[in-house]
Structure formats: structure tokens, C-alpha cells
Short mmCIF file of C-alpha atoms in Angstrom, two decimals:
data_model
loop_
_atom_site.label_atom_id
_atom_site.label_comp_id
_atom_site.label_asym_id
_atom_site.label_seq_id
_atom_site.Cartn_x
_atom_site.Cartn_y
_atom_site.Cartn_z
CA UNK A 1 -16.61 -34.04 -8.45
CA UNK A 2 -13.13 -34.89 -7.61
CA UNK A 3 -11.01 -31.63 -6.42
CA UNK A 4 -7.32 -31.01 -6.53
CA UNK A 5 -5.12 -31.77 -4.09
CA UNK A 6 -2.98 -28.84 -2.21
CA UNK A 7 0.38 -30.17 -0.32
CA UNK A 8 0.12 -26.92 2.05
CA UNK A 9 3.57 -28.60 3.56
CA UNK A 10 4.98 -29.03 -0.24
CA UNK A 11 4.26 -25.59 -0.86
CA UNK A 12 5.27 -23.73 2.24
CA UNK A 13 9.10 -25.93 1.49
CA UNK A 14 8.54 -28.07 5.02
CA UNK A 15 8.67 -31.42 6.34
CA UNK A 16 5.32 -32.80 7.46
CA UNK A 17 6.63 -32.94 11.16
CA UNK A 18 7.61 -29.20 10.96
CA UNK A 19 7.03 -27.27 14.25
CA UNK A 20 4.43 -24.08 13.90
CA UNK A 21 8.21 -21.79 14.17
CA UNK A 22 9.48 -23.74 11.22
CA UNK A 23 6.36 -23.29 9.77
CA UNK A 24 5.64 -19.68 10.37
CA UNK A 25 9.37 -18.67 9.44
CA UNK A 26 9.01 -20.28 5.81
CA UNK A 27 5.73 -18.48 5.35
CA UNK A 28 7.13 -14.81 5.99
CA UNK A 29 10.01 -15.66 3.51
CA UNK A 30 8.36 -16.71 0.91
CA UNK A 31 5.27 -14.15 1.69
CA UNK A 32 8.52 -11.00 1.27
CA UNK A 33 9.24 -12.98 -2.06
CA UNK A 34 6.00 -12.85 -3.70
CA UNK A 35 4.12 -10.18 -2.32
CA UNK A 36 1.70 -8.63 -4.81
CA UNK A 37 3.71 -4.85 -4.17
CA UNK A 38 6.92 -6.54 -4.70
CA UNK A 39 6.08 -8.26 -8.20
CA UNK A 40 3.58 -5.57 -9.57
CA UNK A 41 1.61 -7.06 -12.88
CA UNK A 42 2.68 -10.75 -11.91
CA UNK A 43 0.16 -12.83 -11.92
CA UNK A 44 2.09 -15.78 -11.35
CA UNK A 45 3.22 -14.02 -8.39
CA UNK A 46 -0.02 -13.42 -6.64
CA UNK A 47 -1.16 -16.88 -7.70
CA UNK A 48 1.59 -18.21 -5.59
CA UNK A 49 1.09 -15.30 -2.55
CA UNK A 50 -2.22 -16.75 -2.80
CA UNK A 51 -1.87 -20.19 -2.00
CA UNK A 52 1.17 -20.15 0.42
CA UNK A 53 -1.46 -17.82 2.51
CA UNK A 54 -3.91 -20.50 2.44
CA UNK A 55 -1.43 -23.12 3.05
CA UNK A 56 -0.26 -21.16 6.28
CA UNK A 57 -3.84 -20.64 7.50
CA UNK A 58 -4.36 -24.05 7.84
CA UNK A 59 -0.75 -24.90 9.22
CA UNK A 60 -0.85 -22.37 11.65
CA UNK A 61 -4.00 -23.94 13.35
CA UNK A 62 -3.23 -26.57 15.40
CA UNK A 63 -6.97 -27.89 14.90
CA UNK A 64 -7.09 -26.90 11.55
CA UNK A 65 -3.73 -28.78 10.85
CA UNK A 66 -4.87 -32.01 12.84
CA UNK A 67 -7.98 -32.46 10.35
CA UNK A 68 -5.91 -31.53 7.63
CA UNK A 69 -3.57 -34.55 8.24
CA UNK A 70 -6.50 -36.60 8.51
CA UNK A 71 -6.42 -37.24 5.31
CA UNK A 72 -4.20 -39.63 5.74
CA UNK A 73 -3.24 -41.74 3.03
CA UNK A 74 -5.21 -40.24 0.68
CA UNK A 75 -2.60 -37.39 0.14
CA UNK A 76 -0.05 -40.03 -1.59
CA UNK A 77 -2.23 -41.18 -3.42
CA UNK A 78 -2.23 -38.83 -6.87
CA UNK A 79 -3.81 -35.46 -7.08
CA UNK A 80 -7.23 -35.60 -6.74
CA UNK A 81 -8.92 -35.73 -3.33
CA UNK A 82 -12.06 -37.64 -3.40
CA UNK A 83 -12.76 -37.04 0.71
CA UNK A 84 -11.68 -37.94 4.39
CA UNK A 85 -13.62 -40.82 5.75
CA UNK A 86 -17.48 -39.80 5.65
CA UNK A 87 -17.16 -38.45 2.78
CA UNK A 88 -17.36 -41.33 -0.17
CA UNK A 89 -20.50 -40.94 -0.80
CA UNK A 90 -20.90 -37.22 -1.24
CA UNK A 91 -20.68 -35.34 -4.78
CA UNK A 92 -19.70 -31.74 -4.56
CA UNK A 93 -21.17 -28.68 -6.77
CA UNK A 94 -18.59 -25.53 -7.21
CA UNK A 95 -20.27 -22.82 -8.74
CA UNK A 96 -17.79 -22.44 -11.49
CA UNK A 97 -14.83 -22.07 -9.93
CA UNK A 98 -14.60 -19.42 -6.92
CA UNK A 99 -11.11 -19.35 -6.43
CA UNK A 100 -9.95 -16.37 -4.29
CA UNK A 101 -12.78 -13.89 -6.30
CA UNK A 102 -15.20 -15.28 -3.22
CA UNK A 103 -14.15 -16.56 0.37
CA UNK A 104 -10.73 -15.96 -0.80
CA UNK A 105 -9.70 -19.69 -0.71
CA UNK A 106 -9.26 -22.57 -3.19
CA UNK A 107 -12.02 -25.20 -3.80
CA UNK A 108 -9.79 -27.76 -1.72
CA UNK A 109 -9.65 -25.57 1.09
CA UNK A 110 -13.74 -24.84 1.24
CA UNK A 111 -14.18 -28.49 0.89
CA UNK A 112 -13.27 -29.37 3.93
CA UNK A 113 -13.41 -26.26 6.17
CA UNK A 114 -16.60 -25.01 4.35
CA UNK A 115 -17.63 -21.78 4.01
CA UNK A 116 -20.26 -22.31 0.99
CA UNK A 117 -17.69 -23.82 -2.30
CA UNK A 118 -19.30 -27.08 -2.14
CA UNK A 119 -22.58 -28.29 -1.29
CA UNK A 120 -23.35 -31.98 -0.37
CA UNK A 121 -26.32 -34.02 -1.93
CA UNK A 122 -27.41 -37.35 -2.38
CA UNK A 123 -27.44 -38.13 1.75
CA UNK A 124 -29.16 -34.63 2.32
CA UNK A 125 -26.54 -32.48 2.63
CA UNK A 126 -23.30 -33.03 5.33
CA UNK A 127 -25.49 -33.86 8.44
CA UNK A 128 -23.05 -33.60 10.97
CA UNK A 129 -19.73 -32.42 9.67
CA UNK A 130 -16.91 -35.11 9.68
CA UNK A 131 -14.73 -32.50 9.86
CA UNK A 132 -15.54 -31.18 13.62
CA UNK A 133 -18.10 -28.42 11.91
CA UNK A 134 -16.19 -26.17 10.52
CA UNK A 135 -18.30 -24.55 7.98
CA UNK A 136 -20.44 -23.10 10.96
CA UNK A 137 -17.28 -21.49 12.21
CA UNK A 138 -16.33 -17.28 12.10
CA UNK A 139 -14.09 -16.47 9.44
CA UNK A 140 -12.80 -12.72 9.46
CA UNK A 141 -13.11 -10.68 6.42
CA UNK A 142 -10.21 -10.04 3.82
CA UNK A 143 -8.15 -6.64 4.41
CA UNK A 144 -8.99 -4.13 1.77
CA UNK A 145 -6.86 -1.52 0.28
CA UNK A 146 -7.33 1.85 -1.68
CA UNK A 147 -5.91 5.07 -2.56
CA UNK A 148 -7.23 8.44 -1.38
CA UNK A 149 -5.80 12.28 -1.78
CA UNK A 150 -4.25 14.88 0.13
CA UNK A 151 -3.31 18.10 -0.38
CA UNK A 152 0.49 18.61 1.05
CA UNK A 153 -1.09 21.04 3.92
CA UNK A 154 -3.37 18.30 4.59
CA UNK A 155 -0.11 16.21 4.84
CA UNK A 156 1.41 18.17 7.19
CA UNK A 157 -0.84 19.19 9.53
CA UNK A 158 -2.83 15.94 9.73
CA UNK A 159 -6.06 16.01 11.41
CA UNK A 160 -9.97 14.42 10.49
CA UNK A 161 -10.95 13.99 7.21
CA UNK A 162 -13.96 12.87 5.09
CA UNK A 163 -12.64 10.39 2.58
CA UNK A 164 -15.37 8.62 0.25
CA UNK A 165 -14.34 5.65 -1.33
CA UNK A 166 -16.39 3.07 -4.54
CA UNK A 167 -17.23 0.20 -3.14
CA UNK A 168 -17.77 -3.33 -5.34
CA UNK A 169 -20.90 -3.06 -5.71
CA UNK A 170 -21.03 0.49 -7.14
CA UNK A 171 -21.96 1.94 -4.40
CA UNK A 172 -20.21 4.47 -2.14
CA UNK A 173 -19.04 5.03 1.34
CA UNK A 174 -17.82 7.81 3.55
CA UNK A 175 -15.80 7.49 6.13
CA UNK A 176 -14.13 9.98 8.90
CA UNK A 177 -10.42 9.49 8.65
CA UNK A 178 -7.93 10.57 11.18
CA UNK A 179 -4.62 12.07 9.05
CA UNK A 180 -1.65 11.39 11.25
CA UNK A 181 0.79 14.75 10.93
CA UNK A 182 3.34 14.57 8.41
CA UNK A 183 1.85 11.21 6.43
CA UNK A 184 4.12 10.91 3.24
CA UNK A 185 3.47 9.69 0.05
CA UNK A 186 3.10 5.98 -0.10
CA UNK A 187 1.58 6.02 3.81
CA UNK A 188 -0.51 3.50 5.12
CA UNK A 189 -3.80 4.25 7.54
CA UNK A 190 -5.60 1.81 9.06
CA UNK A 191 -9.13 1.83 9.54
CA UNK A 192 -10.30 -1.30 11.55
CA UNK A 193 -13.29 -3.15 10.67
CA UNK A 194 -13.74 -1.83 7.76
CA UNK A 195 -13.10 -4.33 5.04
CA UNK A 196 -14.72 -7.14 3.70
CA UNK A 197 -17.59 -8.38 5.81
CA UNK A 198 -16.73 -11.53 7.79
CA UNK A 199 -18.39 -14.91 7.54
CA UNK A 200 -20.51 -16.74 9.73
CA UNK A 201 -20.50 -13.40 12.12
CA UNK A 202 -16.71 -13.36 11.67
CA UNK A 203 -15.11 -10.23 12.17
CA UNK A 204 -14.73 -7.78 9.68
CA UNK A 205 -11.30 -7.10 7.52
CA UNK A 206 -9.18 -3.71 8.13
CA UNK A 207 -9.00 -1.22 5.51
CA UNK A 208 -5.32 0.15 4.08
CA UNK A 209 -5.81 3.70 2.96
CA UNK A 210 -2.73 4.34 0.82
CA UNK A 211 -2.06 8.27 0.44
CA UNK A 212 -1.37 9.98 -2.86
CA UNK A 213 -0.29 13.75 -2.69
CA UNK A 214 -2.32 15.30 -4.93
CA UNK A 215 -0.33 17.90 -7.15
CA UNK A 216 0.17 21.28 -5.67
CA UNK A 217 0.20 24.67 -7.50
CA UNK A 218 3.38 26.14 -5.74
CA UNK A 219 5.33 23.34 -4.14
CA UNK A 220 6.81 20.06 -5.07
CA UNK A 221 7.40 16.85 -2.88
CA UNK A 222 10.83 15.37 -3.04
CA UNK A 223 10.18 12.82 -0.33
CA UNK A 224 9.68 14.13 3.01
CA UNK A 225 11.21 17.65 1.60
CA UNK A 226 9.72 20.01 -0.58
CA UNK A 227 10.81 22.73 -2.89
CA UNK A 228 9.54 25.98 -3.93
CA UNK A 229 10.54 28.36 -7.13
CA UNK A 230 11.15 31.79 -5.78
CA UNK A 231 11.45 33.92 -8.84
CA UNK A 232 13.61 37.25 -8.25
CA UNK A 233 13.82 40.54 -9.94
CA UNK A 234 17.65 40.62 -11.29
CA UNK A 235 18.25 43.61 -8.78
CA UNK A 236 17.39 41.64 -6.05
CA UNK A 237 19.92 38.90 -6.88
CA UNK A 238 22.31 41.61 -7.31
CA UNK A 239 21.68 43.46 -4.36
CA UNK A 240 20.05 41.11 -2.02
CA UNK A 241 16.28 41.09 -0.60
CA UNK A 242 13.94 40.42 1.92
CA UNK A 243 11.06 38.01 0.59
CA UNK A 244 7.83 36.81 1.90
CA UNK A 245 7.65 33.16 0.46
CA UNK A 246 4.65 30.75 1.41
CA UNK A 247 5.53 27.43 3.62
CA UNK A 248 2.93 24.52 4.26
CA UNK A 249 3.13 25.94 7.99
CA UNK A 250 1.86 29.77 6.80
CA UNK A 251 4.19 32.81 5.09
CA UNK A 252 7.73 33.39 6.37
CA UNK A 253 10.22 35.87 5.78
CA UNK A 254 13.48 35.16 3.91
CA UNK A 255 16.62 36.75 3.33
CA UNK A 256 18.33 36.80 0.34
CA UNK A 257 22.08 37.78 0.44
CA UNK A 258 23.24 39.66 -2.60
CA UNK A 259 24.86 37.97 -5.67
CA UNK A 260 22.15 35.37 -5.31
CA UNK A 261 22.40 32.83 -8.48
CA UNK A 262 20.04 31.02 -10.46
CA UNK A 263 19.47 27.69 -9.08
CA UNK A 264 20.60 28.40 -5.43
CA UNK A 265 18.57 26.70 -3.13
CA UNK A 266 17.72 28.15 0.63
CA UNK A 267 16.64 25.90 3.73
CA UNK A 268 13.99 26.21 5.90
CA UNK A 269 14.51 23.73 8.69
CA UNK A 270 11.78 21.61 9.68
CA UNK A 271 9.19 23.13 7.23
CA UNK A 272 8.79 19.46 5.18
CA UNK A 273 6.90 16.56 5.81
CA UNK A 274 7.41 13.34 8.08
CA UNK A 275 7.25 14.28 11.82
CA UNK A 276 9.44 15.12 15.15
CA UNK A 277 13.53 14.24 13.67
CA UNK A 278 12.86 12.53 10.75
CA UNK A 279 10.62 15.91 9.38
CA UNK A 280 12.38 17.38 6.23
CA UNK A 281 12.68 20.68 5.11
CA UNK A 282 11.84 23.18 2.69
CA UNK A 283 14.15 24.13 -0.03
CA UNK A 284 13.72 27.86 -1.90
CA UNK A 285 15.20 27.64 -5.17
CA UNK A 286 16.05 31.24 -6.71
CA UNK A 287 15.17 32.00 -10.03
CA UNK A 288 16.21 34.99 -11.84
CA UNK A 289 13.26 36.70 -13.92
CA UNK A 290 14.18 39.69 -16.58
CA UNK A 291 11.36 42.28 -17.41
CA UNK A 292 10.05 41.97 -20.52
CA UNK A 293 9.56 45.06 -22.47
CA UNK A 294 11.98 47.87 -21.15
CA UNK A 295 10.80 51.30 -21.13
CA UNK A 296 13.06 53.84 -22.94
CA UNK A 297 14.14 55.07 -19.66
CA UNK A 298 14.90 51.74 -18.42
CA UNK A 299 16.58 50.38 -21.76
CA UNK A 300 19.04 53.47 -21.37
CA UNK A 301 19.74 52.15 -17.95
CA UNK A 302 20.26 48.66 -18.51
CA UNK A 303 22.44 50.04 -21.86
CA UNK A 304 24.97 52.47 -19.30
CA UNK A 305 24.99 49.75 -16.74
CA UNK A 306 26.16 47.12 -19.06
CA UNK A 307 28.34 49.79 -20.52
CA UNK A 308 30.07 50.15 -16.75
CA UNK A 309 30.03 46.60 -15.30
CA UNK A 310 33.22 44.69 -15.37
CA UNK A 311 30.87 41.72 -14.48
CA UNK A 312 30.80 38.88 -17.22
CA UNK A 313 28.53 36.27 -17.18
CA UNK A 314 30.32 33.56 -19.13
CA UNK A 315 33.49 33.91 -17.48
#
């Protein structure tokens, strides 16, 4: 079965001479340019992030690279590769197109570094490999990436934490996670060794814990700050108070100087998350709540005060 060609040079935008730096500086551009995160939902995207990875993991090799090239001729010659010397009399069986979904590599690539997308019959297999034996070689394990919760206090402080996570197969792990202080929203944690299984005793892939905040009864994020609604009893705006408001670091006291409006916010250095400069801060925003059914006595208050305020509202 004949298998399509890949250019790895052609698609990486180098000459065939290119030195590995040539080689490695075209891969990170075009690997910024179609990064899955950076073209979420397109597929044509991560096709192409796809290849130019394999393409580079070849080109990168200097062995790999030298075997590659060995082809020789053969890679002017249209698109389908039929084998390197030794191989002519081979037929190959791909069990129905693996793609990426399996070693993470295209058919072309398994051919002839192996790795189990193509099998050889009708001489009894490979024999020795042509190809210096790479199919008995280690291949590390793809890096794996999911999303766990955390409360903001869990955020802030940081510390050891039991995260359990779905695995492919339906089944579940747990894992003991170490919560850097101040992770934000969006973080990254790396947990070594634990992604996909390598092959042929390869090491394993790293796991990318992404953190989610997980919504918080009394405080909202706004990046590494956050913001909490102090509600205040209109005498207290008018007079000013001292309030015992909740931080993610336990309760502190704050002032509240009189004539406080609606919307005001207060600051409380250092109180956010992120850690030692770059930690923000804690805003209290006033709010300004009425009673809501007056006694008599206190309706004939609010009545004579309104009677003697010169205060307006609207003015």
C-alpha cells in the first residue's frame, strides 16, 4: 500500500541544506502561528500544528534526518512513497488510518521510524530494519492537558491538593498536586510523568493542569485583583463606620470615612492574587442598602430629617 509523501523541509518553509538553527527557528514561528490555543475550533489549524511537529521531530535529529534523506530520489518523484531501498518488496497494513488519534504521527512517519502503523509481510515481517531499527527505539509519551478547580482561598494560599481527573479509558485517577501561592486563572502546573505512557519503555508525557477559579459566594476575580460588595446602612455612609469585611487572607477591619457613596471602591493592598510584587489587591465596593419597612417611629424620622436636610441628591 503506497503512503503519502511528507516534504518535512517543504513544510517547515526550508531549504534541504538548512542548518538545525534555521531549522529550529522556522519551527517556533510557525508553531506561535498555529498553535491549537491560538486558533481555538480550527481544525485546519491543528492539522497543520500537527504536521510541522512531526516534520521538526525528524529534522531536529541528526540520525533521524540522515535516514530521512535517504530516500533519495524517491522524494521527486510524485507523492507516493513506495520505500527506501529494502523495502520493494514489502506491502504495508494501516489499521484504518491512525493519524495522530494513536502514536501521534502520520502513516509516513511510522513507516519508516515504526512504532506499530505498518506491519511487513510477504518476507516475514522487516527482519532487520533497513532503517538502523528504529521501531525498537523509546519514544516519550504525548503531554496531556486538563482543567481542574480552585476555590480563590485555595488560590491564594497554595499548598497540596487532591485533584482527580477522567482518564480515556473511563477510568479515574488521583493525584497529589502541589498549588503554587497565588496561581491565577488560566495557570499552568506541571506534573511530570504523568501523561501518556511512552513507547518501547519511553518515558512518559507531562501533564498541564490548567486552573479554573471556581465561582465564589462573596468575592469576584478581576485578574489578579478581586472585589467585594460591602453593603452599608445609609447612616453609615452618612456618618462613617468601622466594618469587619472578609479577605481571602482572614477578616480585617475597615474604615469608612463619612459621606461614603455608592460605588466607591476601598483598597486593601496586597490582599489579591499573583505573588511577591506582581500580587493584586482587594477592592471594597460600598453599597448603600435602605430598610425596608419603616416603623412609625422611624418613618417620622426619616419624614423630619428629609424635612431639615439641605442635602439633594440629584443636584
Amino acid at each position: 500500500m503506497a503512503v503519502e509523501y511528507k516534504d518535512y523541509y517543504k513544510l517547515l518553509g526550508v531549504e534541504r541544506s538548512a542548518p538545525r538553527d534555521d531549522i529550529s527557528k522556522a519551527y517556533k514561528k510557525l508553531a506561535r502561528k498555529y498553535h491549537p490555543d491560538l486558533n481555538p475550533g480550527d481544525k485546519n489549524a491543528e492539522d497543520r500544528f500537527k504536521e510541522i511537529n512531526e516534520a521538526y521531530e525528524v529534522l531536529k535529529d541528526d540520525e533521524k534526518r540522515r535516514l530521512y534523506d535517504q530516500l533519495g530520489p524517491n522524494w521527486q518523484h510524485g507523492q507516493q512513497f513506495q520505500g527506501a531501498p529494502g523495502f520493494e518488496n514489502m506491502r504495508f497494513d494501516f489499521g484504518g488510518g491512525r493519524g495522530f488519534e494513536g502514536a501521534g504521527f502520520s502513516d509516513f512517519f511510522e513507516t519508516l521510524f515504526g512504532g506499530g502503523g505498518a506491519r511487513g509481510r510477504g518476507q516475514g515481517g522487516f527482519g532487520p530494519d533497513p532503517f538502523g531499527n528504529f521501531s525498537a527505539r523509546q519514544r516519550r509519551g504525548r503531554d496531556v492537558e486538563a482543567e481542574f478547580s480552585l476555590t480563590l482561598e485555595e488560590a491564594y494560599r497554595g499548598g497540596r491538593k487532591a485533584v482527580t481527573l477522567r482518564e480515556a479509558n473511563g477510568g479515574t485517577k488521583t493525584l497529589e498536586v502541589n498549588i503554587p501561592a497565588g496561581v491565577r486563572e488560566g495557570g499552568r502546573i506541571r506534573l511530570a510523568g504523568q501523561g501518556d505512557p511512552g513507547m518501547g519503555g519511553g518515558p512518559a508525557g507531562d501533564l498541564y493542569l490548567k486552573v479554573r477559579m471556581a465561582p465564589h459566594p462573596q468575592f469576584t476575580p478581576d485578574g489578579d485583583n478581586v472585589i467585594y460588595d460591602l453593603q452599608l446602612a445609609p447612616w453609615e455612609a452618612a456618618l462613617g463606620a468601622t466594618v469587619r469585611v472578609p479577605t481571602l487572607d482572614g477578616e480585617v477591619d475597615v474604615t469608612v470615612a463619612p459621606g461614603a457613596c455608592s460605588g466607591r471602591k476601598l483598597r486593601l493592598r496586597g490582599k489579591g492574587l499573583g505573588t511577591g510584587a506582581a500580587r493584586g489587591d482587594q477592592y471594597v465596593r460600598i453599597g448603600i442598602r435602605t430598610p425596608g419597612e419603616a416603623t412609625p417611629r422611624e418613618r417620622e424620622l426619616w419624614e423630619e430629617l428629609a424635612r431639615i436636610s439641605a442635602f439633594r441628591a440629584r443636584d
